[in-house]
Amino acid sequence: MINLGVSRKTSLVTTRQSGAGVRVMIRMILGAAMIPVAAVAWATEDWGMGAANQQIARGAVFSPVSTPASSISTLAWFSLAVTGAIFVVVGGLLTYSVIRFRARPSDQPREPPQLYGSNPIEFAWTAIPLLIVIVLVLTTIRTIYDVQAAAEPPNAIHVRAIGHQWWWEFQYPDLGITTANELHVPLSDPAHPTPTWLRLESADVAHSFWVPRLAGKTDLIPGKINTMWIDPYEPGVYLGQCAEFCGTEHAMMLIRVIVEPRPVFDRWVAAQRLPAAPQAAVARGRRVFESNACASCHAVKGSSARGTYGPDLTHLMSRQTVGSGVATNNLDHLKIWVRDPARMKPGALMPAMNLSDGELNDLVTWMTTLK
Ligand code: CUA
């Protein structure tokens, strides 16, 4: 045991040396990892979205603005406080014991006295953790019940949210509206809540609807209907994301929830219900749309296009983004998108349209009138 002191000293020295070695190695690995990361960041075009997304994603799960998200956040902080307190107590006792009762060169070379069968200690380390687990289970069950078993009030807004590879279809069956990727909902006054009830379906594979500031994740499963609800009490735009891997463009299946005061929402509804206004000046573009494959996948109310495979384009220009959040919505980006969607969104199921430059110009000019 006297040797212990010596071997401890040598092991300390080697630990210090290997510690420096490990640090150098970690630095090299991190450095090497940064090369592809930087290359990807440099090679990927931004299409105007980077700053826009950062702006509206700020805070995410830490600043809930809807009851389900806020219940989950409260529960998470409570669990963190309980487990944090356990960590401090256990870590503190451990550190104290390691320092206070460490081996000293003056120690006798024999085993310290061993303690067997202490009923009070065994009772304490069984009962206290059991109580803690019961408290955590009960608070969790209560939160799950509050969020999932909430009764739907009669004035709820109904939305059918359908996940597609790789975009979102939002139908408002009571209002006769179909839109895509950007969900408009009215602001909900906590005194008189007007929540939005979502009926989640999938057109192909499993997706997951997740807007962190509004609610937890809920999956969209083929052949099954799930429901969830949100009651945002602060106006704004909230960014969400498909949260279940669904194929190549899973990462580019963004959701924008636009929460607006009731009068603004009502005006949006009234505008969305109108068909696209026919405009003689852009009739050529409309003919390009109707006579090409566009019309078999997309619908534009007021034209002959009734396709349901892709997003409804009747009020395309009322949306802020193209391709489910891949680019800001403007004439230049629409032109790039229609010419070759895969350039913006590799793997996108919309094919390149192979139009002549003249046709492309006419088509996109007409599209920008779909307000
Ligand atoms: Cu849809 Cu991931």
Tab-separated table of C-alpha atoms and ligand atoms in Angstrom:
chain	number	residue	atom	x	y	z
A	1	MET	CA	0.000	0.000	0.000
A	2	ILE	CA	2.981	2.287	0.507
A	3	ASN	CA	3.610	1.786	-3.186
A	4	LEU	CA	0.244	3.356	-3.822
A	5	GLY	CA	1.589	6.870	-3.326
A	6	VAL	CA	4.315	6.306	-5.892
A	7	SER	CA	2.087	4.687	-8.465
A	8	ARG	CA	-0.484	7.459	-7.940
A	9	LYS	CA	2.171	10.050	-8.728
A	10	THR	CA	3.275	8.253	-11.905
A	11	SER	CA	-0.304	7.752	-13.018
A	12	LEU	CA	-0.961	11.478	-12.473
A	13	VAL	CA	1.960	12.353	-14.721
A	14	THR	CA	0.869	9.973	-17.472
A	15	THR	CA	-2.737	11.236	-17.113
A	16	ARG	CA	-1.539	14.790	-17.609
A	17	GLN	CA	0.449	13.789	-20.700
A	18	SER	CA	-2.331	11.710	-22.218
A	19	GLY	CA	-4.776	14.552	-21.331
A	20	ALA	CA	-2.802	16.925	-23.557
A	21	GLY	CA	-2.690	14.227	-26.246
A	22	VAL	CA	-6.458	13.742	-26.074
A	23	ARG	CA	-6.999	17.515	-26.324
A	24	VAL	CA	-4.804	17.724	-29.433
A	25	MET	CA	-6.649	14.750	-30.938
A	26	ILE	CA	-10.092	16.268	-30.205
A	27	ARG	CA	-8.934	19.537	-31.793
A	28	MET	CA	-7.743	17.671	-34.895
A	29	ILE	CA	-11.005	15.723	-35.193
A	30	LEU	CA	-13.092	18.895	-34.750
A	31	GLY	CA	-10.924	20.714	-37.298
A	32	ALA	CA	-11.323	17.918	-39.814
A	33	ALA	CA	-15.073	17.843	-39.175
A	34	MET	CA	-15.331	21.570	-39.907
A	35	ILE	CA	-14.005	21.139	-43.462
A	36	PRO	CA	-17.101	19.380	-44.883
A	37	VAL	CA	-19.387	21.595	-42.717
A	38	ALA	CA	-17.800	24.753	-44.150
A	39	ALA	CA	-17.885	23.265	-47.652
A	40	VAL	CA	-21.608	22.499	-47.357
A	41	ALA	CA	-22.376	25.964	-45.962
A	42	TRP	CA	-20.423	27.532	-48.804
A	43	ALA	CA	-21.907	25.327	-51.528
A	44	THR	CA	-25.537	25.591	-50.364
A	45	GLU	CA	-27.419	28.574	-51.632
A	46	ASP	CA	-29.517	30.371	-49.070
A	47	TRP	CA	-32.428	31.525	-51.279
A	48	GLY	CA	-33.115	34.262	-48.735
A	49	MET	CA	-34.193	31.852	-45.975
A	50	GLY	CA	-31.317	31.627	-43.471
A	51	ALA	CA	-31.876	34.910	-41.669
A	52	ALA	CA	-35.676	34.649	-41.977
A	53	ASN	CA	-35.736	31.256	-40.287
A	54	GLN	CA	-33.315	32.210	-37.508
A	55	GLN	CA	-35.394	35.267	-36.736
A	56	ILE	CA	-38.650	33.404	-36.242
A	57	ALA	CA	-37.178	30.283	-34.644
A	58	ARG	CA	-35.566	32.279	-31.844
A	59	GLY	CA	-36.310	30.966	-28.368
A	60	ALA	CA	-38.059	27.866	-29.717
A	61	VAL	CA	-38.945	25.516	-26.845
A	62	PHE	CA	-37.915	28.020	-24.150
A	63	SER	CA	-40.525	30.633	-25.001
A	64	PRO	CA	-43.903	28.923	-25.392
A	65	VAL	CA	-46.835	31.031	-26.633
A	66	SER	CA	-49.588	28.400	-26.556
A	67	THR	CA	-51.072	26.286	-23.746
A	68	PRO	CA	-49.784	22.828	-24.818
A	69	ALA	CA	-46.224	24.150	-25.294
A	70	SER	CA	-46.331	26.036	-22.017
A	71	SER	CA	-47.611	22.966	-20.061
A	72	ILE	CA	-44.779	20.890	-21.533
A	73	SER	CA	-42.253	23.618	-20.748
A	74	THR	CA	-43.419	23.883	-17.110
A	75	LEU	CA	-43.170	20.106	-16.702
A	76	ALA	CA	-39.698	20.065	-18.262
A	77	TRP	CA	-38.418	22.795	-15.910
A	78	PHE	CA	-39.962	21.007	-12.901
A	79	SER	CA	-38.313	17.686	-13.894
A	80	LEU	CA	-35.017	19.499	-14.464
A	81	ALA	CA	-35.256	21.127	-10.998
A	82	VAL	CA	-35.947	17.766	-9.288
A	83	THR	CA	-33.228	15.859	-11.159
A	84	GLY	CA	-30.857	18.843	-10.807
A	85	ALA	CA	-31.341	18.795	-7.014
A	86	ILE	CA	-30.631	15.034	-6.980
A	87	PHE	CA	-27.478	15.653	-9.033
A	88	VAL	CA	-26.239	18.354	-6.637
A	89	VAL	CA	-26.928	16.245	-3.502
A	90	VAL	CA	-25.396	13.014	-4.885
A	91	GLY	CA	-22.490	14.808	-6.555
A	92	GLY	CA	-21.832	16.854	-3.399
A	93	LEU	CA	-21.817	13.819	-1.080
A	94	LEU	CA	-19.609	11.919	-3.509
A	95	THR	CA	-17.094	14.769	-3.821
A	96	TYR	CA	-17.021	15.231	-0.026
A	97	SER	CA	-16.401	11.507	0.542
A	98	VAL	CA	-13.732	11.231	-2.152
A	99	ILE	CA	-11.766	14.131	-0.645
A	100	ARG	CA	-12.435	13.567	3.063
A	101	PHE	CA	-11.828	9.792	3.060
A	102	ARG	CA	-9.098	9.512	0.408
A	103	ALA	CA	-6.177	7.126	0.993
A	104	ARG	CA	-3.275	8.740	2.828
A	105	PRO	CA	0.342	7.489	3.070
A	106	SER	CA	-0.130	7.187	6.865
A	107	ASP	CA	-3.121	4.794	6.454
A	108	GLN	CA	-2.798	1.237	7.778
A	109	PRO	CA	-2.524	-1.264	4.859
A	110	ARG	CA	-5.823	-3.017	5.625
A	111	GLU	CA	-9.465	-2.883	4.618
A	112	PRO	CA	-11.506	-0.203	6.466
A	113	PRO	CA	-14.383	-1.432	8.712
A	114	GLN	CA	-17.352	-2.665	6.657
A	115	LEU	CA	-21.012	-1.891	7.498
A	116	TYR	CA	-23.735	-4.493	6.848
A	117	GLY	CA	-27.512	-4.357	7.159
A	118	SER	CA	-28.527	-0.847	8.218
A	119	ASN	CA	-32.341	-0.739	8.098
A	120	PRO	CA	-32.658	3.076	8.341
A	121	ILE	CA	-30.202	3.629	5.471
A	122	GLU	CA	-31.795	0.974	3.249
A	123	PHE	CA	-35.256	2.342	3.970
A	124	ALA	CA	-34.128	5.874	3.116
A	125	TRP	CA	-32.558	4.961	-0.238
A	126	THR	CA	-35.641	2.988	-1.242
A	127	ALA	CA	-38.377	5.335	-0.020
A	128	ILE	CA	-36.927	8.682	-1.182
A	129	PRO	CA	-36.316	7.665	-4.831
A	130	LEU	CA	-39.730	5.964	-4.898
A	131	LEU	CA	-41.407	9.176	-3.713
A	132	ILE	CA	-39.493	11.236	-6.304
A	133	VAL	CA	-40.520	8.853	-9.118
A	134	ILE	CA	-44.166	8.964	-7.983
A	135	VAL	CA	-44.153	12.789	-8.013
A	136	LEU	CA	-42.579	12.870	-11.503
A	137	VAL	CA	-45.040	10.265	-12.842
A	138	LEU	CA	-48.078	12.084	-11.430
A	139	THR	CA	-47.049	15.503	-12.786
A	140	THR	CA	-46.295	13.934	-16.190
A	141	ILE	CA	-49.663	12.143	-16.330
A	142	ARG	CA	-51.405	15.369	-15.384
A	143	THR	CA	-49.653	17.285	-18.198
A	144	ILE	CA	-50.389	14.559	-20.763
A	145	TYR	CA	-54.031	14.610	-19.692
A	146	ASP	CA	-54.241	18.432	-19.864
A	147	VAL	CA	-52.790	18.482	-23.386
A	148	GLN	CA	-54.298	15.351	-24.959
A	149	ALA	CA	-57.670	15.045	-23.275
A	150	ALA	CA	-58.645	18.723	-23.518
A	151	ALA	CA	-62.280	19.106	-24.596
A	152	GLU	CA	-62.777	20.807	-27.926
A	153	PRO	CA	-64.740	24.054	-27.467
A	154	PRO	CA	-67.565	24.742	-29.950
A	155	ASN	CA	-65.801	27.797	-31.416
A	156	ALA	CA	-62.614	25.924	-32.363
A	157	ILE	CA	-61.172	26.414	-35.858
A	158	HIS	CA	-60.821	23.109	-37.698
A	159	VAL	CA	-57.839	22.347	-39.890
A	160	ARG	CA	-57.028	19.155	-41.718
A	161	ALA	CA	-53.227	19.002	-41.941
A	162	ILE	CA	-51.955	16.474	-44.483
A	163	GLY	CA	-48.265	15.594	-44.661
A	164	HIS	CA	-46.844	15.008	-48.145
A	165	GLN	CA	-43.305	14.281	-49.313
A	166	TRP	CA	-42.197	17.114	-48.728
A	167	TRP	CA	-44.805	19.742	-48.034
A	168	TRP	CA	-47.870	20.408	-45.905
A	169	GLU	CA	-51.451	20.680	-47.093
A	170	PHE	CA	-53.780	22.690	-44.856
A	171	GLN	CA	-57.515	22.420	-45.470
A	172	TYR	CA	-60.124	24.399	-43.535
A	173	PRO	CA	-63.214	22.242	-44.194
A	174	ASP	CA	-65.645	24.676	-42.475
A	175	LEU	CA	-64.275	27.662	-44.387
A	176	GLY	CA	-63.760	26.075	-47.825
A	177	ILE	CA	-60.053	26.911	-48.007
A	178	THR	CA	-57.024	24.880	-49.051
A	179	THR	CA	-53.511	26.222	-48.659
A	180	ALA	CA	-49.997	24.877	-48.212
A	181	ASN	CA	-47.038	25.134	-45.840
A	182	GLU	CA	-48.203	28.301	-44.091
A	183	LEU	CA	-50.952	27.806	-41.552
A	184	HIS	CA	-52.959	30.900	-40.629
A	185	VAL	CA	-54.745	30.779	-37.270
A	186	PRO	CA	-56.523	33.430	-35.211
A	187	LEU	CA	-54.972	34.804	-32.050
A	188	SER	CA	-56.535	33.124	-29.011
A	189	ASP	CA	-57.474	35.352	-26.090
A	190	PRO	CA	-56.777	33.351	-22.874
A	191	ALA	CA	-60.043	34.722	-21.393
A	192	HIS	CA	-62.062	33.538	-24.421
A	193	PRO	CA	-59.877	30.930	-26.163
A	194	THR	CA	-60.376	30.265	-29.872
A	195	PRO	CA	-58.080	27.277	-30.305
A	196	THR	CA	-57.271	25.604	-33.601
A	197	TRP	CA	-57.955	21.864	-33.736
A	198	LEU	CA	-55.693	19.982	-36.107
A	199	ARG	CA	-56.632	16.676	-37.674
A	200	LEU	CA	-53.366	15.131	-38.806
A	201	GLU	CA	-53.196	12.780	-41.791
A	202	SER	CA	-50.534	11.552	-44.173
A	203	ALA	CA	-50.697	11.177	-47.950
A	204	ASP	CA	-47.675	8.885	-48.091
A	205	VAL	CA	-45.231	8.093	-45.268
A	206	ALA	CA	-45.012	9.037	-41.574
A	207	HIS	CA	-44.356	12.719	-40.837
A	208	SER	CA	-44.509	14.702	-37.607
A	209	PHE	CA	-45.997	18.139	-37.024
A	210	TRP	CA	-43.788	20.181	-34.698
A	211	VAL	CA	-43.928	23.901	-34.026
A	212	PRO	CA	-41.904	24.102	-30.783
A	213	ARG	CA	-43.360	27.380	-29.485
A	214	LEU	CA	-46.931	26.147	-29.925
A	215	ALA	CA	-47.093	22.452	-28.973
A	216	GLY	CA	-45.236	19.159	-28.751
A	217	LYS	CA	-44.745	16.851	-31.715
A	218	THR	CA	-47.568	14.727	-33.093
A	219	ASP	CA	-47.028	12.158	-35.830
A	220	LEU	CA	-48.956	12.019	-39.097
A	221	ILE	CA	-49.349	8.328	-39.825
A	222	PRO	CA	-50.703	6.794	-43.054
A	223	GLY	CA	-54.141	5.283	-42.430
A	224	LYS	CA	-54.503	6.802	-38.954
A	225	ILE	CA	-55.946	10.117	-37.792
A	226	ASN	CA	-54.228	11.958	-34.947
A	227	THR	CA	-55.375	15.213	-33.423
A	228	MET	CA	-53.675	18.070	-31.632
A	229	TRP	CA	-54.537	21.653	-30.774
A	230	ILE	CA	-52.900	25.031	-30.376
A	231	ASP	CA	-54.178	28.276	-28.844
A	232	PRO	CA	-51.444	30.845	-29.586
A	233	TYR	CA	-51.838	33.894	-27.359
A	234	GLU	CA	-49.197	36.089	-29.027
A	235	PRO	CA	-49.398	37.210	-32.653
A	236	GLY	CA	-46.434	36.423	-34.879
A	237	VAL	CA	-44.925	33.884	-37.248
A	238	TYR	CA	-43.793	30.618	-35.676
A	239	LEU	CA	-41.441	28.242	-37.392
A	240	GLY	CA	-41.951	24.504	-37.331
A	241	GLN	CA	-40.415	21.458	-38.900
A	242	CYS	CA	-41.361	17.942	-39.881
A	243	ALA	CA	-39.949	15.920	-36.989
A	244	GLU	CA	-40.097	12.381	-38.353
A	245	PHE	CA	-37.636	11.271	-41.026
A	246	CYS	CA	-39.681	10.996	-44.221
A	247	GLY	CA	-37.135	10.820	-47.035
A	248	THR	CA	-34.626	12.950	-48.934
A	249	GLU	CA	-36.146	16.356	-48.214
A	250	HIS	CA	-37.306	15.702	-44.638
A	251	ALA	CA	-35.165	18.650	-43.516
A	252	MET	CA	-36.874	20.964	-46.018
A	253	MET	CA	-40.402	20.353	-44.843
A	254	LEU	CA	-40.818	23.534	-42.840
A	255	ILE	CA	-44.022	24.863	-41.349
A	256	ARG	CA	-44.891	28.498	-40.775
A	257	VAL	CA	-47.756	29.231	-38.425
A	258	ILE	CA	-49.040	32.763	-38.856
A	259	VAL	CA	-50.957	33.908	-35.803
A	260	GLU	CA	-52.988	37.044	-36.426
A	261	PRO	CA	-55.745	38.997	-34.648
A	262	ARG	CA	-59.234	37.772	-35.549
A	263	PRO	CA	-60.135	40.616	-37.984
A	264	VAL	CA	-56.891	40.060	-39.929
A	265	PHE	CA	-57.511	36.307	-39.977
A	266	ASP	CA	-61.086	36.865	-41.200
A	267	ARG	CA	-59.793	39.084	-44.021
A	268	TRP	CA	-57.271	36.386	-44.966
A	269	VAL	CA	-60.086	33.788	-45.013
A	270	ALA	CA	-62.276	35.995	-47.216
A	271	ALA	CA	-59.402	36.530	-49.690
A	272	GLN	CA	-58.501	32.814	-49.768
A	273	ARG	CA	-62.086	31.844	-50.611
A	274	LEU	CA	-62.056	33.846	-53.833
A	275	PRO	CA	-61.042	32.187	-57.099
A	276	ALA	CA	-57.988	33.499	-58.932
A	277	ALA	CA	-58.975	36.677	-60.781
A	278	PRO	CA	-58.627	36.253	-64.561
A	279	GLN	CA	-56.203	38.832	-65.982
A	280	ALA	CA	-56.083	39.341	-69.742
A	281	ALA	CA	-52.506	40.669	-69.646
A	282	VAL	CA	-51.141	37.356	-68.368
A	283	ALA	CA	-53.511	34.981	-70.186
A	284	ARG	CA	-50.597	33.417	-72.089
A	285	GLY	CA	-48.963	32.267	-68.857
A	286	ARG	CA	-52.213	30.761	-67.726
A	287	ARG	CA	-52.518	28.815	-70.993
A	288	VAL	CA	-48.976	27.460	-70.454
A	289	PHE	CA	-50.060	26.281	-67.004
A	290	GLU	CA	-53.300	24.696	-68.200
A	291	SER	CA	-51.806	22.976	-71.244
A	292	ASN	CA	-48.759	21.480	-69.481
A	293	ALA	CA	-48.405	18.868	-66.757
A	294	CYS	CA	-48.726	21.635	-64.096
A	295	ALA	CA	-52.511	21.360	-64.110
A	296	SER	CA	-52.552	17.634	-63.405
A	297	CYS	CA	-50.789	18.145	-60.046
A	298	HIS	CA	-51.835	21.636	-58.943
A	299	ALA	CA	-55.217	23.302	-58.549
A	300	VAL	CA	-55.979	26.940	-59.244
A	301	LYS	CA	-59.572	27.864	-58.451
A	302	GLY	CA	-61.050	29.745	-61.408
A	303	SER	CA	-58.934	27.830	-63.949
A	304	SER	CA	-59.265	24.346	-65.389
A	305	ALA	CA	-56.436	23.089	-63.118
A	306	ARG	CA	-57.779	20.719	-60.461
A	307	GLY	CA	-54.753	18.582	-59.546
A	308	THR	CA	-54.430	17.570	-55.909
A	309	TYR	CA	-51.005	15.922	-55.911
A	310	GLY	CA	-49.121	19.194	-55.333
A	311	PRO	CA	-49.961	22.371	-53.414
A	312	ASP	CA	-53.041	24.442	-54.336
A	313	LEU	CA	-51.700	27.533	-56.096
A	314	THR	CA	-54.861	29.691	-56.196
A	315	HIS	CA	-53.333	32.238	-53.811
A	316	LEU	CA	-49.689	31.348	-54.244
A	317	MET	CA	-48.442	34.902	-53.733
A	318	SER	CA	-50.139	35.190	-50.336
A	319	ARG	CA	-47.438	32.807	-49.090
A	320	GLN	CA	-44.011	33.951	-47.924
A	321	THR	CA	-42.057	30.927	-49.117
A	322	VAL	CA	-41.673	28.495	-52.023
A	323	GLY	CA	-41.079	24.750	-51.750
A	324	SER	CA	-42.167	24.400	-48.105
A	325	GLY	CA	-39.725	26.964	-46.785
A	326	VAL	CA	-36.816	26.423	-49.177
A	327	ALA	CA	-36.848	29.957	-50.641
A	328	THR	CA	-38.530	33.310	-50.200
A	329	ASN	CA	-41.466	33.633	-52.586
A	330	ASN	CA	-40.710	36.024	-55.433
A	331	LEU	CA	-40.549	36.044	-59.223
A	332	ASP	CA	-36.846	35.142	-59.452
A	333	HIS	CA	-37.092	32.211	-57.054
A	334	LEU	CA	-40.290	30.939	-58.721
A	335	LYS	CA	-38.490	30.973	-62.057
A	336	ILE	CA	-35.589	28.919	-60.657
A	337	TRP	CA	-38.061	26.573	-58.972
A	338	VAL	CA	-40.210	25.931	-62.046
A	339	ARG	CA	-37.201	25.540	-64.340
A	340	ASP	CA	-35.611	22.916	-62.065
A	341	PRO	CA	-37.034	22.264	-58.577
A	342	ALA	CA	-34.143	19.895	-57.810
A	343	ARG	CA	-31.733	22.830	-57.889
A	344	MET	CA	-33.411	24.251	-54.790
A	345	LYS	CA	-34.654	21.007	-53.312
A	346	PRO	CA	-32.781	17.912	-54.525
A	347	GLY	CA	-35.193	14.977	-54.594
A	348	ALA	CA	-38.309	17.172	-54.872
A	349	LEU	CA	-41.082	15.175	-56.535
A	350	MET	CA	-41.992	18.007	-58.910
A	351	PRO	CA	-40.203	17.398	-62.235
A	352	ALA	CA	-38.308	20.054	-64.182
A	353	MET	CA	-40.847	21.462	-66.631
A	354	ASN	CA	-38.586	21.833	-69.722
A	355	LEU	CA	-40.335	24.987	-70.907
A	356	SER	CA	-38.863	27.430	-73.384
A	357	ASP	CA	-37.584	30.699	-71.884
A	358	GLY	CA	-40.616	32.510	-73.309
A	359	GLU	CA	-43.064	29.998	-71.824
A	360	LEU	CA	-41.288	30.072	-68.469
A	361	ASN	CA	-41.461	33.872	-68.373
A	362	ASP	CA	-45.165	33.917	-69.292
A	363	LEU	CA	-45.960	31.171	-66.772
A	364	VAL	CA	-44.148	32.735	-63.840
A	365	THR	CA	-45.484	36.215	-64.637
A	366	TRP	CA	-48.992	34.764	-64.467
A	367	MET	CA	-48.135	32.905	-61.220
A	368	THR	CA	-47.139	36.172	-59.564
A	369	THR	CA	-50.683	37.468	-60.148
A	370	LEU	CA	-52.131	34.666	-57.973
A	371	LYS	CA	-52.498	36.886	-54.934
B	1	CUA	CU1	-42.044	14.917	-43.439
B	1	CUA	CU2	-40.042	14.454	-42.263
